[in-house]
Coordinates of C-alpha atoms in Angstrom, one line a residue:
F1 CA 124.2 8.8 135.9
G2 CA 122.6 12.3 135.3
A3 CA 120.3 12.1 138.3
G4 CA 118.6 15.3 139.0
G5 CA 119.6 16.7 135.7
N6 CA 117.6 18.1 132.9
R7 CA 119.5 16.2 130.3
S8 CA 116.5 14.3 128.9
A9 CA 114.7 17.5 128.1
H10 CA 117.6 19.0 126.2
S11 CA 119.1 15.9 124.5
G12 CA 117.9 16.8 120.9
A13 CA 118.9 20.4 120.9
G14 CA 121.6 19.9 118.2
V15 CA 119.1 18.5 115.7
N16 CA 116.4 21.1 116.3
A17 CA 119.0 24.0 116.0
K18 CA 120.1 22.7 112.5
K19 CA 116.5 22.6 111.4
L20 CA 115.9 26.2 112.3
E21 CA 119.0 27.3 110.3
E22 CA 117.9 25.5 107.1
T23 CA 114.6 27.5 107.0
D24 CA 115.5 31.1 106.5
E25 CA 111.9 32.0 105.6
L26 CA 110.9 32.4 109.4
K27 CA 111.4 36.2 109.2
H28 CA 109.3 38.3 111.5
S29 CA 107.5 41.1 109.7
K30 CA 109.1 44.4 110.8
V31 CA 107.5 47.9 111.1
D32 CA 106.7 49.5 107.7
K33 CA 108.7 52.6 106.7
S34 CA 105.4 54.5 106.4
L35 CA 104.5 53.6 109.9
S36 CA 107.9 54.6 111.4
K37 CA 107.7 57.9 109.5
A38 CA 104.1 58.5 110.6
I39 CA 105.0 57.9 114.2
M40 CA 108.0 60.2 114.1
Q41 CA 106.2 63.0 112.4
A42 CA 103.2 62.8 114.7
R43 CA 105.4 62.7 117.9
T44 CA 107.5 65.7 116.7
A45 CA 104.4 67.5 115.8
K46 CA 103.1 67.1 119.4
K47 CA 106.6 68.2 120.6
L48 CA 107.0 64.9 122.5
T49 CA 110.4 63.0 122.9
Q50 CA 110.5 59.3 122.6
K51 CA 110.7 59.0 126.3
D52 CA 107.6 61.3 126.8
L53 CA 105.5 59.2 124.3
A54 CA 106.8 55.9 126.0
T55 CA 105.8 57.0 129.5
A56 CA 102.4 58.3 128.2
I57 CA 101.6 54.8 126.8
N58 CA 103.3 52.8 129.5
E59 CA 106.0 51.4 127.4
K60 CA 109.9 51.6 127.4
P61 CA 111.6 54.3 125.4
Q62 CA 113.3 51.5 123.6
V63 CA 110.1 50.4 122.1
I64 CA 109.4 53.6 120.6
A65 CA 113.0 53.8 119.3
E66 CA 112.5 50.4 117.6
Y67 CA 109.2 51.5 116.0
E68 CA 110.7 54.6 114.6
S69 CA 113.9 52.8 113.3
G70 CA 111.7 50.1 111.8
K71 CA 113.3 47.3 113.8
A72 CA 110.2 46.5 116.0
I73 CA 107.8 43.6 115.3
P74 CA 104.4 45.4 114.9
N75 CA 102.2 45.0 118.0
P76 CA 98.5 46.1 117.1
Q77 CA 97.9 47.1 120.8
I78 CA 101.1 49.3 121.0
I79 CA 100.2 50.9 117.7
S80 CA 96.7 51.8 118.9
K81 CA 98.1 53.1 122.2
M82 CA 100.3 55.4 120.1
E83 CA 97.3 56.4 117.8
R84 CA 95.3 57.5 120.9
K85 CA 98.1 59.5 122.4
L86 CA 99.3 61.1 119.2
G87 CA 95.7 61.7 118.1
V88 CA 96.3 60.4 114.5
K89 CA 95.5 57.2 112.5
L90 CA 98.7 55.2 111.8
P91 CA 99.2 52.9 108.8
R92 CA 98.6 49.4 110.0
P93 CA 100.8 46.6 108.6
G94 CA 99.1 43.7 106.8
K95 CA 95.6 45.2 107.2
K96 CA 93.5 45.7 104.1
P97 CA 90.7 48.2 104.6
A98 CA 88.4 46.2 102.4
A99 CA 88.7 43.0 104.4
S100 CA 87.2 44.4 107.7
K101 CA 84.7 42.0 109.1
K102 CA 81.6 43.7 110.4
A103 CA 79.3 41.9 112.9
S104 CA 76.4 40.4 111.1
A105 CA 73.2 42.3 111.4
G106 CA 71.3 39.3 112.6
G107 CA 68.9 39.7 115.6
T108 CA 70.6 36.8 117.5
A109 CA 73.2 38.4 119.5
G110 CA 75.8 36.0 120.7
R111 CA 73.9 32.8 119.3
A112 CA 74.4 31.0 116.1
G113 CA 71.3 30.8 113.9
G114 CA 68.7 28.0 114.4
P115 CA 65.6 27.4 116.2
P116 CA 65.0 29.3 119.4
R117 CA 65.3 27.3 122.7
A118 CA 62.2 26.6 124.8
G119 CA 61.9 29.5 127.2
A120 CA 64.7 31.5 125.5
R121 CA 65.1 34.1 128.3
G122 CA 68.9 33.5 128.8
S123 CA 71.2 31.1 130.6
G124 CA 71.0 30.1 134.2
P125 CA 68.2 29.1 136.5
P126 CA 64.7 30.7 136.2
K127 CA 64.1 33.8 138.1
R128 CA 62.5 33.8 141.5
K129 CA 59.0 35.1 141.9

């Protein structure tokens, strides 16, 4: 009876599929029109084809095409690679400039505030003399 099969792992697939259809709010954020336009303008200004830009940032030409057509799901890493290659700042999706979190100016680098440890030299065994 179903020995060696994967039946038990996939028995509830019909139920889960229906649940996904009911909630249509699960939409991925697509690339903004301003971003796709900015990429296109910067690329044409540098006289690069989609393929040239793609090979320069180690991505597939299809990825560039998706970004320019507005079909891609925005990936900050890819966007920053394009920024560096094209030499322009691209409009980032879902990022508000005012909400940038700066590192706290406290003197304790890498440690939460609190009393200093005994012999706070660093982690690990003591240095040899």
